[in-house]
Amino acid sequence: MAEILDLVRKNDKYRAETLNLQASENRLSPDVKEALSSDLASRYSHIMPDGNNSYGGTSLFEQIYEKARSDVQSLYNVRYADIRPTGGHIAVLAAIKSLTKKGDTIYAIGPEGGGYPGYQEEYIPEMLSLRRESIPYLPEQQEIDYDEMAFAVKRNRPNLIVLGQSAFVRPYDLARISEIAEESGSRILYDASHVMGLIAGGKFQPDAAKRADIMVGSTHKSFFGPQGGLILTNDLDLVPKIEKNLTWMTMDNMHPNRVAALGIAAREMLKHGKKYAALVEKNSYNLGRALDQHGISVRFGPWFSKSHQVLLSPSGDRDFIAFSKELERNGIIVDRDGRVGTSEISRMGFSGMDEVADLISEAHAGHNVLKRVTDLVSLLKIEFWR
Ligand SMILES: *Cc1c(COP(=O)(O)O)cnc(C)c1O
């Protein structure tokens, strides 16, 4: 026991001294952390259709739950927000199950376009007995091939079109997709897992919840929250289905500590989201440009990115695993898929992207910049919370 606690403390110290550029991660405010490790971490709450809770001692938590729910609804300007999913993947499962039945066809972006692996045939489609087709995609432009998509959707009339990617730097033409979907009676699920924090701040694709039948996403990537998921919709007819597909179908305990932490994060977003999202967008563009100038080629210049991540070009001798390990030795953390994220450094109010690009290129060139990285990180502190 003591050994694990010791490792946890070491990890806290280690991560506090490193520069985190992982697109899937962010940093929690002290308030959010306090809620996460509160008494609520070992509690249950389940409000039944008749309004009674199946558990006792929940009256304070019920106030927290209602407040968190209503803040998330205002943040995304939607009629219904479900804050119970314990992860983005759970939110996706419940949402897809609410929009399809066995044997239905769904369209999703494939891995070559940066699509989420969960939408590949052998995962969610297999679990829910769905047929899966790929949305025609132009990976070189990181864009849907809209004409081909219109043609394919018209011919195959899928029940559901799933949008959203894990390597996600460019918003869609949602007006066009809505038209395509409407013609063939297809529903739209927008998986905003990576960009929930940007949308909350009015950036990237602010009309996603309005245009889609359901929008889902993770609460911990570009968003300020603890790990978890959200389901958002304006279609109140879908609500009973969503509710049925959560408790006892895809999950049980909603993790009341997580819900409280999420509520606090939603408040932080309501207060600071616009400034944060604007900084993330600016930092991504500046980092893309600066990396490119430092000889680390980034895809999709001259615009590079409209989101919280830039995608490195796989050309030349770049092996993303080796690249990530070189950086890690120098205290810079990136994933092993060639994504470099700006959420966390933006959360620290930092905008020195030239310096970040310089550190990355020096580390990649085999120079030791660990001390420079630690010195830089020691000057950063979390912003956008109170
Ligand atoms: C990360 C991700 C998920 C899964 O979210 P978790 O919160 O990790 O469960 C789902 N869809 C997309 C597009 C993602 O990038």
Short mmCIF file of N, CA and C in Angstrom, two decimals, residues 37-122:
data_model
loop_
_atom_site.label_atom_id
_atom_site.label_comp_id
_atom_site.label_asym_id
_atom_site.label_seq_id
_atom_site.Cartn_x
_atom_site.Cartn_y
_atom_site.Cartn_z
N SER A 37 -11.58 14.12 -4.74
CA SER A 37 -11.11 13.27 -3.65
C SER A 37 -11.96 13.47 -2.39
N SER A 38 -13.16 14.02 -2.56
CA SER A 38 -14.05 14.25 -1.41
C SER A 38 -14.76 12.96 -1.00
N ASP A 39 -15.55 13.06 0.05
CA ASP A 39 -16.37 11.94 0.54
C ASP A 39 -17.21 11.31 -0.57
N LEU A 40 -17.63 12.13 -1.52
CA LEU A 40 -18.51 11.65 -2.59
C LEU A 40 -17.89 10.51 -3.41
N ALA A 41 -16.55 10.37 -3.31
CA ALA A 41 -15.86 9.36 -4.12
C ALA A 41 -16.27 7.94 -3.77
N SER A 42 -16.93 7.73 -2.62
CA SER A 42 -17.35 6.36 -2.30
C SER A 42 -18.86 6.26 -2.15
N ARG A 43 -19.59 7.22 -2.74
CA ARG A 43 -21.06 7.22 -2.59
C ARG A 43 -21.78 6.80 -3.86
N TYR A 44 -23.05 6.56 -3.66
CA TYR A 44 -23.97 6.25 -4.76
C TYR A 44 -25.10 7.27 -4.77
N SER A 45 -25.70 7.44 -5.92
CA SER A 45 -26.95 8.19 -6.01
C SER A 45 -27.66 7.70 -7.26
N HIS A 46 -28.90 7.34 -7.12
CA HIS A 46 -29.66 6.95 -8.30
C HIS A 46 -31.10 7.43 -8.14
N ILE A 47 -31.42 8.47 -8.88
CA ILE A 47 -32.76 9.04 -8.78
C ILE A 47 -33.68 8.26 -9.71
N MET A 48 -34.75 7.72 -9.12
CA MET A 48 -35.66 6.86 -9.90
C MET A 48 -36.72 7.71 -10.58
N PRO A 49 -37.44 7.12 -11.54
CA PRO A 49 -38.44 7.90 -12.28
C PRO A 49 -39.49 8.57 -11.37
N ASP A 50 -39.78 7.98 -10.20
CA ASP A 50 -40.78 8.61 -9.32
C ASP A 50 -40.17 9.73 -8.47
N GLY A 51 -38.89 10.04 -8.71
CA GLY A 51 -38.26 11.16 -8.00
C GLY A 51 -37.54 10.75 -6.72
N ASN A 52 -37.81 9.53 -6.23
CA ASN A 52 -37.10 9.06 -5.04
C ASN A 52 -35.70 8.60 -5.41
N ASN A 53 -34.79 8.75 -4.45
CA ASN A 53 -33.45 8.23 -4.66
C ASN A 53 -33.39 6.81 -4.10
N SER A 54 -32.75 5.89 -4.81
CA SER A 54 -32.62 4.52 -4.27
C SER A 54 -31.68 4.48 -3.08
N TYR A 55 -30.94 5.55 -2.86
CA TYR A 55 -29.98 5.59 -1.76
C TYR A 55 -30.34 6.71 -0.79
N GLY A 56 -29.93 6.52 0.46
CA GLY A 56 -30.15 7.56 1.47
C GLY A 56 -28.95 8.49 1.57
N GLY A 57 -29.12 9.59 2.27
CA GLY A 57 -28.00 10.50 2.52
C GLY A 57 -27.58 11.32 1.33
N THR A 58 -28.48 11.45 0.35
CA THR A 58 -28.07 12.04 -0.93
C THR A 58 -28.59 13.47 -1.14
N SER A 59 -29.23 14.06 -0.12
CA SER A 59 -29.91 15.33 -0.41
C SER A 59 -28.93 16.44 -0.86
N LEU A 60 -27.74 16.48 -0.27
CA LEU A 60 -26.78 17.50 -0.72
C LEU A 60 -26.27 17.18 -2.12
N PHE A 61 -26.02 15.89 -2.35
CA PHE A 61 -25.55 15.53 -3.69
C PHE A 61 -26.60 15.84 -4.75
N GLU A 62 -27.87 15.64 -4.41
CA GLU A 62 -28.91 15.95 -5.40
C GLU A 62 -28.88 17.42 -5.81
N GLN A 63 -28.55 18.29 -4.86
CA GLN A 63 -28.42 19.72 -5.22
C GLN A 63 -27.22 19.92 -6.15
N ILE A 64 -26.14 19.23 -5.85
CA ILE A 64 -24.93 19.33 -6.69
C ILE A 64 -25.27 18.87 -8.11
N TYR A 65 -25.94 17.73 -8.20
CA TYR A 65 -26.28 17.12 -9.49
C TYR A 65 -27.12 18.07 -10.33
N GLU A 66 -28.16 18.64 -9.73
CA GLU A 66 -29.06 19.53 -10.49
C GLU A 66 -28.33 20.79 -10.94
N LYS A 67 -27.46 21.29 -10.08
CA LYS A 67 -26.72 22.51 -10.42
C LYS A 67 -25.73 22.21 -11.56
N ALA A 68 -25.06 21.09 -11.46
CA ALA A 68 -24.09 20.71 -12.49
C ALA A 68 -24.81 20.52 -13.83
N ARG A 69 -25.95 19.83 -13.76
CA ARG A 69 -26.69 19.57 -14.99
C ARG A 69 -27.14 20.88 -15.64
N SER A 70 -27.66 21.77 -14.83
CA SER A 70 -28.17 22.99 -15.42
C SER A 70 -27.02 23.88 -15.93
N ASP A 71 -25.88 23.85 -15.28
CA ASP A 71 -24.74 24.62 -15.80
C ASP A 71 -24.22 24.04 -17.12
N VAL A 72 -24.21 22.73 -17.23
CA VAL A 72 -23.76 22.12 -18.50
C VAL A 72 -24.75 22.46 -19.61
N GLN A 73 -26.04 22.43 -19.27
CA GLN A 73 -27.04 22.81 -20.28
C GLN A 73 -26.85 24.25 -20.75
N SER A 74 -26.59 25.17 -19.82
CA SER A 74 -26.39 26.57 -20.26
C SER A 74 -25.11 26.71 -21.05
N LEU A 75 -24.08 26.00 -20.64
CA LEU A 75 -22.79 26.11 -21.31
C LEU A 75 -22.91 25.75 -22.79
N TYR A 76 -23.64 24.68 -23.09
CA TYR A 76 -23.78 24.24 -24.49
C TYR A 76 -25.09 24.69 -25.12
N ASN A 77 -25.87 25.44 -24.33
CA ASN A 77 -27.13 25.94 -24.85
C ASN A 77 -28.02 24.83 -25.43
N VAL A 78 -28.20 23.76 -24.64
CA VAL A 78 -29.03 22.64 -25.08
C VAL A 78 -30.18 22.41 -24.10
N ARG A 79 -31.21 21.73 -24.58
CA ARG A 79 -32.39 21.50 -23.73
C ARG A 79 -32.16 20.36 -22.75
N TYR A 80 -31.28 19.41 -23.13
CA TYR A 80 -31.03 18.27 -22.23
C TYR A 80 -29.55 17.91 -22.20
N ALA A 81 -29.02 17.83 -20.99
CA ALA A 81 -27.63 17.36 -20.83
C ALA A 81 -27.64 16.19 -19.87
N ASP A 82 -27.04 15.11 -20.26
CA ASP A 82 -26.86 13.99 -19.35
C ASP A 82 -25.41 13.97 -18.91
N ILE A 83 -25.21 14.13 -17.60
CA ILE A 83 -23.85 14.27 -17.07
C ILE A 83 -23.38 12.99 -16.39
N ARG A 84 -24.16 11.91 -16.56
CA ARG A 84 -23.81 10.68 -15.84
C ARG A 84 -22.74 9.81 -16.48
N PRO A 85 -22.57 9.79 -17.81
CA PRO A 85 -21.60 8.86 -18.39
C PRO A 85 -20.21 8.97 -17.76
N THR A 86 -19.65 7.84 -17.41
CA THR A 86 -18.36 7.86 -16.72
C THR A 86 -17.18 8.00 -17.69
N GLY A 87 -17.45 8.08 -18.98
CA GLY A 87 -16.40 8.30 -19.97
C GLY A 87 -17.03 8.67 -21.29
N GLY A 88 -16.21 9.22 -22.18
CA GLY A 88 -16.70 9.56 -23.51
C GLY A 88 -17.20 8.32 -24.25
N HIS A 89 -16.49 7.21 -24.08
CA HIS A 89 -16.87 5.98 -24.78
C HIS A 89 -18.25 5.49 -24.32
N ILE A 90 -18.51 5.59 -23.02
CA ILE A 90 -19.82 5.19 -22.49
C ILE A 90 -20.92 6.10 -23.06
N ALA A 91 -20.62 7.39 -23.14
CA ALA A 91 -21.58 8.35 -23.70
C ALA A 91 -21.88 7.99 -25.15
N VAL A 92 -20.84 7.63 -25.91
CA VAL A 92 -21.00 7.23 -27.31
C VAL A 92 -21.88 5.99 -27.42
N LEU A 93 -21.58 4.99 -26.61
CA LEU A 93 -22.34 3.73 -26.66
C LEU A 93 -23.82 3.98 -26.41
N ALA A 94 -24.11 4.72 -25.33
CA ALA A 94 -25.51 4.97 -24.97
C ALA A 94 -26.20 5.80 -26.05
N ALA A 95 -25.46 6.76 -26.62
CA ALA A 95 -26.05 7.62 -27.65
C ALA A 95 -26.33 6.83 -28.92
N ILE A 96 -25.37 6.00 -29.34
CA ILE A 96 -25.59 5.23 -30.58
C ILE A 96 -26.73 4.25 -30.37
N LYS A 97 -26.78 3.65 -29.21
CA LYS A 97 -27.87 2.71 -28.94
C LYS A 97 -29.22 3.42 -28.95
N SER A 98 -29.23 4.71 -28.58
CA SER A 98 -30.47 5.48 -28.58
C SER A 98 -30.90 5.91 -29.99
N LEU A 99 -29.97 5.84 -30.93
CA LEU A 99 -30.27 6.33 -32.29
C LEU A 99 -30.37 5.20 -33.32
N THR A 100 -30.12 3.97 -32.89
CA THR A 100 -30.13 2.86 -33.86
C THR A 100 -30.81 1.63 -33.26
N LYS A 101 -31.07 0.64 -34.12
CA LYS A 101 -31.44 -0.69 -33.63
C LYS A 101 -30.59 -1.71 -34.36
N LYS A 102 -30.60 -2.94 -33.87
CA LYS A 102 -29.77 -3.99 -34.48
C LYS A 102 -29.98 -4.07 -35.98
N GLY A 103 -28.89 -4.24 -36.72
CA GLY A 103 -28.98 -4.39 -38.16
C GLY A 103 -28.90 -3.07 -38.91
N ASP A 104 -28.98 -1.95 -38.20
CA ASP A 104 -28.90 -0.63 -38.85
C ASP A 104 -27.49 -0.39 -39.41
N THR A 105 -27.42 0.60 -40.30
CA THR A 105 -26.12 0.97 -40.88
C THR A 105 -25.67 2.32 -40.34
N ILE A 106 -24.40 2.38 -39.95
CA ILE A 106 -23.84 3.67 -39.55
C ILE A 106 -22.64 4.02 -40.45
N TYR A 107 -22.44 5.30 -40.63
CA TYR A 107 -21.27 5.81 -41.34
C TYR A 107 -20.37 6.51 -40.35
N ALA A 108 -19.08 6.23 -40.41
CA ALA A 108 -18.12 6.92 -39.53
C ALA A 108 -16.81 7.11 -40.28
N ILE A 109 -15.98 8.03 -39.80
CA ILE A 109 -14.69 8.28 -40.43
C ILE A 109 -13.70 7.19 -40.00
N GLY A 110 -12.98 6.65 -40.95
CA GLY A 110 -12.07 5.53 -40.69
C GLY A 110 -10.75 5.99 -40.08
N PRO A 111 -9.94 5.03 -39.67
CA PRO A 111 -8.67 5.36 -39.01
C PRO A 111 -7.72 6.17 -39.91
N GLU A 112 -7.80 5.96 -41.23
CA GLU A 112 -6.89 6.71 -42.13
C GLU A 112 -7.20 8.21 -42.08
N GLY A 113 -8.41 8.56 -41.66
CA GLY A 113 -8.77 9.97 -41.55
C GLY A 113 -8.67 10.46 -40.11
N GLY A 114 -8.11 9.66 -39.23
CA GLY A 114 -8.01 10.07 -37.83
C GLY A 114 -9.24 9.77 -37.02
N GLY A 115 -10.08 8.85 -37.54
CA GLY A 115 -11.31 8.48 -36.82
C GLY A 115 -11.00 7.73 -35.52
N TYR A 116 -11.97 7.72 -34.62
CA TYR A 116 -11.81 7.05 -33.33
C TYR A 116 -11.86 5.52 -33.55
N PRO A 117 -10.87 4.79 -33.01
CA PRO A 117 -10.83 3.34 -33.24
C PRO A 117 -12.12 2.62 -32.80
N GLY A 118 -12.80 3.15 -31.79
CA GLY A 118 -14.04 2.52 -31.31
C GLY A 118 -15.11 2.36 -32.38
N TYR A 119 -15.04 3.19 -33.44
CA TYR A 119 -16.04 3.10 -34.51
C TYR A 119 -15.67 2.08 -35.56
N GLN A 120 -14.50 1.46 -35.42
CA GLN A 120 -14.15 0.41 -36.38
C GLN A 120 -15.06 -0.79 -36.15
N GLU A 121 -15.27 -1.50 -37.24
CA GLU A 121 -16.23 -2.60 -37.27
C GLU A 121 -16.20 -3.52 -36.06
N GLU A 122 -14.96 -3.84 -35.58
CA GLU A 122 -14.85 -4.87 -34.55
C GLU A 122 -15.16 -4.38 -33.14
#
